PDB file of C-alpha atoms in Angstrom:
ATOM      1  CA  UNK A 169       0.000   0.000   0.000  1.00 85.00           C
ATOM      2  CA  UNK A 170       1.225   3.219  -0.903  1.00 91.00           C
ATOM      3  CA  UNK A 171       1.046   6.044   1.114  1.00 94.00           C
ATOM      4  CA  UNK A 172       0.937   9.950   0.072  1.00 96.00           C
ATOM      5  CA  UNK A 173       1.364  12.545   2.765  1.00 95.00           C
ATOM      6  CA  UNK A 174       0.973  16.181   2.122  1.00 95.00           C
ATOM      7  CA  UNK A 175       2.214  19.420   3.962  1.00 95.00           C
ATOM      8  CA  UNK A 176       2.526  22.897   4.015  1.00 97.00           C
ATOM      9  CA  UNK A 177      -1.204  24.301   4.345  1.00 96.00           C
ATOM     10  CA  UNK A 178      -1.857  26.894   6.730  1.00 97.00           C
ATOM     11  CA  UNK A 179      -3.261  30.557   6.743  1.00 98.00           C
ATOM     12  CA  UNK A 180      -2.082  33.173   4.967  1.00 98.00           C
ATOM     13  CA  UNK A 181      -2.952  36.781   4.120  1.00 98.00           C
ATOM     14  CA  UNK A 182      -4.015  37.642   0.318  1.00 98.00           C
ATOM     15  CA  UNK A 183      -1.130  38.252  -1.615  1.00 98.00           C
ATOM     16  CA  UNK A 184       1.461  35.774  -0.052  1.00 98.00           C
ATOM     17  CA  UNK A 185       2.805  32.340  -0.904  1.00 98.00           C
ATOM     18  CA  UNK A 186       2.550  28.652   0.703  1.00 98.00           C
ATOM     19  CA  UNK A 187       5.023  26.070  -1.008  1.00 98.00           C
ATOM     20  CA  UNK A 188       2.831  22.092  -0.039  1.00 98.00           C
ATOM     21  CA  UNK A 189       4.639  19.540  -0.172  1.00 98.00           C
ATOM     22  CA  UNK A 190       3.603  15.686  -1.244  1.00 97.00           C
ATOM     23  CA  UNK A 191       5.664  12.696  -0.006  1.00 96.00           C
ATOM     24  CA  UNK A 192       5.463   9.056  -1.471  1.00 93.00           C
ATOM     25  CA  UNK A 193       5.881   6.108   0.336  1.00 90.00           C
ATOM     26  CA  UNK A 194       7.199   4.772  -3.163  1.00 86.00           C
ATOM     27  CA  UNK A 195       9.756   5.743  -5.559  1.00 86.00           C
ATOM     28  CA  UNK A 196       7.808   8.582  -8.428  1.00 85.00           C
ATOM     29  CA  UNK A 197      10.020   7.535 -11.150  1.00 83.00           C
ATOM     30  CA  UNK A 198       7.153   5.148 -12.637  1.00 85.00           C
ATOM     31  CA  UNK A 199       4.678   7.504 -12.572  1.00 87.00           C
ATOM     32  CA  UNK A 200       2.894   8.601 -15.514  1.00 88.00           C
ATOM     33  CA  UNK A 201       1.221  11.713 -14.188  1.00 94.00           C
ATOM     34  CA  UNK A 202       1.421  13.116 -10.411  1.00 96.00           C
ATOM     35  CA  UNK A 203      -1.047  16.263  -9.685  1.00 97.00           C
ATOM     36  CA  UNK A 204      -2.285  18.612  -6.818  1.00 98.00           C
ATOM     37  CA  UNK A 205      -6.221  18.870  -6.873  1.00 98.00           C
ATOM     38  CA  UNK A 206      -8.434  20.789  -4.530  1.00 98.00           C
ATOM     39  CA  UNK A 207     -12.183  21.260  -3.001  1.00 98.00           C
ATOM     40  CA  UNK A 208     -13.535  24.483  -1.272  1.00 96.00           C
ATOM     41  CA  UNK A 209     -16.938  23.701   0.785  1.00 92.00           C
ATOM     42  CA  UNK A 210     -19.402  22.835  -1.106  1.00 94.00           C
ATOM     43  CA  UNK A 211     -18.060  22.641  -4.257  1.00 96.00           C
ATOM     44  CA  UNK A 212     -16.532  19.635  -6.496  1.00 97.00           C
ATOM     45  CA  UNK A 213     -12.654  18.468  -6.408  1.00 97.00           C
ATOM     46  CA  UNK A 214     -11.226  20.532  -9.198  1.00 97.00           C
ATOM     47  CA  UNK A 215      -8.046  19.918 -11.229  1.00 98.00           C
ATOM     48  CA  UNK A 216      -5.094  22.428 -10.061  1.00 98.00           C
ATOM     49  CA  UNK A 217      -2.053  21.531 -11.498  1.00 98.00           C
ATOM     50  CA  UNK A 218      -0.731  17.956 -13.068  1.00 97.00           C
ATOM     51  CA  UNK A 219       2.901  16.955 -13.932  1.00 96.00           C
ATOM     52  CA  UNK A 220       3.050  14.600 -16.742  1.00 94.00           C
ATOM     53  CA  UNK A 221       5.990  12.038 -17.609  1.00 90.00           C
ATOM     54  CA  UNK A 222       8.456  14.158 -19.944  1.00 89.00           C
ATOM     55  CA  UNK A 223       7.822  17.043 -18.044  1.00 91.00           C
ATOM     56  CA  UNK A 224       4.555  18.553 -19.960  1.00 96.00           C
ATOM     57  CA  UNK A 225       2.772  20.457 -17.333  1.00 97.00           C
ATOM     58  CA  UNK A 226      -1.034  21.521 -17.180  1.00 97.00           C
ATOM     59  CA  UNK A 227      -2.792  24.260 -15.164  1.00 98.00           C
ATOM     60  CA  UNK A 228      -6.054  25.958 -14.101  1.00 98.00           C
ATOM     61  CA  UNK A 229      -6.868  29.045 -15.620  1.00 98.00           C
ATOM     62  CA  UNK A 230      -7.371  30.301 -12.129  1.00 97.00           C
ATOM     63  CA  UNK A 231      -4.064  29.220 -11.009  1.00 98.00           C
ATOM     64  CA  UNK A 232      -1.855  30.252 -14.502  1.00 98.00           C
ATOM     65  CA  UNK A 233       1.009  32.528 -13.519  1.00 97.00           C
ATOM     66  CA  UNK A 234       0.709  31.824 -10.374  1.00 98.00           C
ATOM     67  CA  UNK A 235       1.191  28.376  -9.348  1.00 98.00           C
ATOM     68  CA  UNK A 236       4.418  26.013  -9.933  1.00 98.00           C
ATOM     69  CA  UNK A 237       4.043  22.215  -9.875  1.00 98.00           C
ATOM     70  CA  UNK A 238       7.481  20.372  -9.788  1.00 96.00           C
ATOM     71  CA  UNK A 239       9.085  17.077  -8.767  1.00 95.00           C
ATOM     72  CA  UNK A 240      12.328  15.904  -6.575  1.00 94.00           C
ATOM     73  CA  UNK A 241      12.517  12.423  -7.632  1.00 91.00           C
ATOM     74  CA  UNK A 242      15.238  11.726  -5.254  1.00 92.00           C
ATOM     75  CA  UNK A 243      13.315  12.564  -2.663  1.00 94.00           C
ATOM     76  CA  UNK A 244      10.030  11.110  -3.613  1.00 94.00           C
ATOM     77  CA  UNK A 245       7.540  14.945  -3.541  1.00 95.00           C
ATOM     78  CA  UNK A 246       6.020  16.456  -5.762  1.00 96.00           C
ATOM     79  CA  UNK A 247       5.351  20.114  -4.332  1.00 98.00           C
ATOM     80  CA  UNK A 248       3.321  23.235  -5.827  1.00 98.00           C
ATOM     81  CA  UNK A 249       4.053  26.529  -4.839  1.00 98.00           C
ATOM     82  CA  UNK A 250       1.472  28.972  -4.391  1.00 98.00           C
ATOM     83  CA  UNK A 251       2.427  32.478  -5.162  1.00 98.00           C
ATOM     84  CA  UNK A 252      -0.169  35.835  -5.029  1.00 98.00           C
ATOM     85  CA  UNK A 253      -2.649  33.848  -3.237  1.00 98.00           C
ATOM     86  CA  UNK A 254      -6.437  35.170  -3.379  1.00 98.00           C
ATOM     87  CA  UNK A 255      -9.202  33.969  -0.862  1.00 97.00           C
ATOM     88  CA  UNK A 256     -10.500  31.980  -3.295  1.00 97.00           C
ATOM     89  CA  UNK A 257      -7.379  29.842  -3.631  1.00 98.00           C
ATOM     90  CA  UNK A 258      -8.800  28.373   0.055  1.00 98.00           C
ATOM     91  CA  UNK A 259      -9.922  24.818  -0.097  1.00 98.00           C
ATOM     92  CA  UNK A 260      -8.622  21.298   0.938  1.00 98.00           C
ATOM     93  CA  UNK A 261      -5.371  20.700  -1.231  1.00 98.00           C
ATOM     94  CA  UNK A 262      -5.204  17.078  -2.462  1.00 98.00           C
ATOM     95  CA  UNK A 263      -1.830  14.933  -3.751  1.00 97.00           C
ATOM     96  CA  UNK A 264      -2.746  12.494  -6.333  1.00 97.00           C
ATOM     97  CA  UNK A 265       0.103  10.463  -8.137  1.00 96.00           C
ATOM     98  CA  UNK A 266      -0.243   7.548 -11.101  1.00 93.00           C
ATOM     99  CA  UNK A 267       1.941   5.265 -11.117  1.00 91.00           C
ATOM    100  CA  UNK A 268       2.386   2.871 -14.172  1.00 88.00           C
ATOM    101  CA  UNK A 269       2.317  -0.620 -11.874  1.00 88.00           C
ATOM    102  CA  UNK A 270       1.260   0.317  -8.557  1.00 87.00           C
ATOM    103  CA  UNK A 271      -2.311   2.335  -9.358  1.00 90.00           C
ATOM    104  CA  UNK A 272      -3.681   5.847  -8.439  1.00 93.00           C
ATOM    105  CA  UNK A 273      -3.085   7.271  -4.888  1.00 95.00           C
ATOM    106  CA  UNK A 274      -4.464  10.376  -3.389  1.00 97.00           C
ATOM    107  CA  UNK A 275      -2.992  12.512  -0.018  1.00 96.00           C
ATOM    108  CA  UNK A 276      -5.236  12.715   3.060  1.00 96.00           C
ATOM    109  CA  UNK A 277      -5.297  16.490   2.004  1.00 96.00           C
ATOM    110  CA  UNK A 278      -3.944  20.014   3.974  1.00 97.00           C
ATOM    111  CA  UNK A 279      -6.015  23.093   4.568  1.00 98.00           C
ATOM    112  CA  UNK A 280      -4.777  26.505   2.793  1.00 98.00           C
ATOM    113  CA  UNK A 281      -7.290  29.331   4.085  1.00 98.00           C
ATOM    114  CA  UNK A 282      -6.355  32.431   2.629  1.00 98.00           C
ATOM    115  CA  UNK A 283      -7.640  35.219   4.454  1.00 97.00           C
ATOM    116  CA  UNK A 284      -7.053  38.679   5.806  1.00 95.00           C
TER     117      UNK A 284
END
């Protein structure tokens, strides 16, 4: 069983940055695509950001400019930093990763409430 386990949500004011962080129990180097996904209350898990193998990346149009999603295959993360965050950027952040033998794992998810 692979685990995922995500850090790096907190509070912060608009305007200002949060780097999360997504750790694999498993080596990412047979993963076809790893993403970051998130819900606000009372609205459907949306697509964020997703890291494809070769590098191709794919974004939100909210989160375009903004938002970095990037890999450290030594150390097993995939991380997103969050740059010029707006209150509407708060939800439950979600890890999912793909991996060619092993199946699709999600995180247990990390808060980011962006607020003044």
């Amino acid at each position: 069983q692979v685990q995922l386990v995500e850090s790096g949500g907190g509070l912060v004011q608009p305007g200002g940055s949060l780097r999360l962080s997504c750790a694999a129990s498993a080596t990412i180097f047979s993963t076809s695509a790893m993403g970051w996904y998130r819900q606000a209350p009372g609205k459907e898990r949306e697509l964020v950001a997703s890291l494809f193998r070769g590098g191709r990346t794919n974004y939100a149009d909210s989160v375009k400019g903004r938002f970095t999603i990037s890999r450290d295959n030594a150390k097993s993360t995939v991380s997103l930093q969050m740059n010029s965050l707006k209150p509407e950027d708060t939800a439950v952040y979600y890890c999912n990763v793909r991996w060619d033998f092993l199946g699709n794992y999600w995180g247990q998810g990390t808060q980011v409430t962006v607020s003044s």
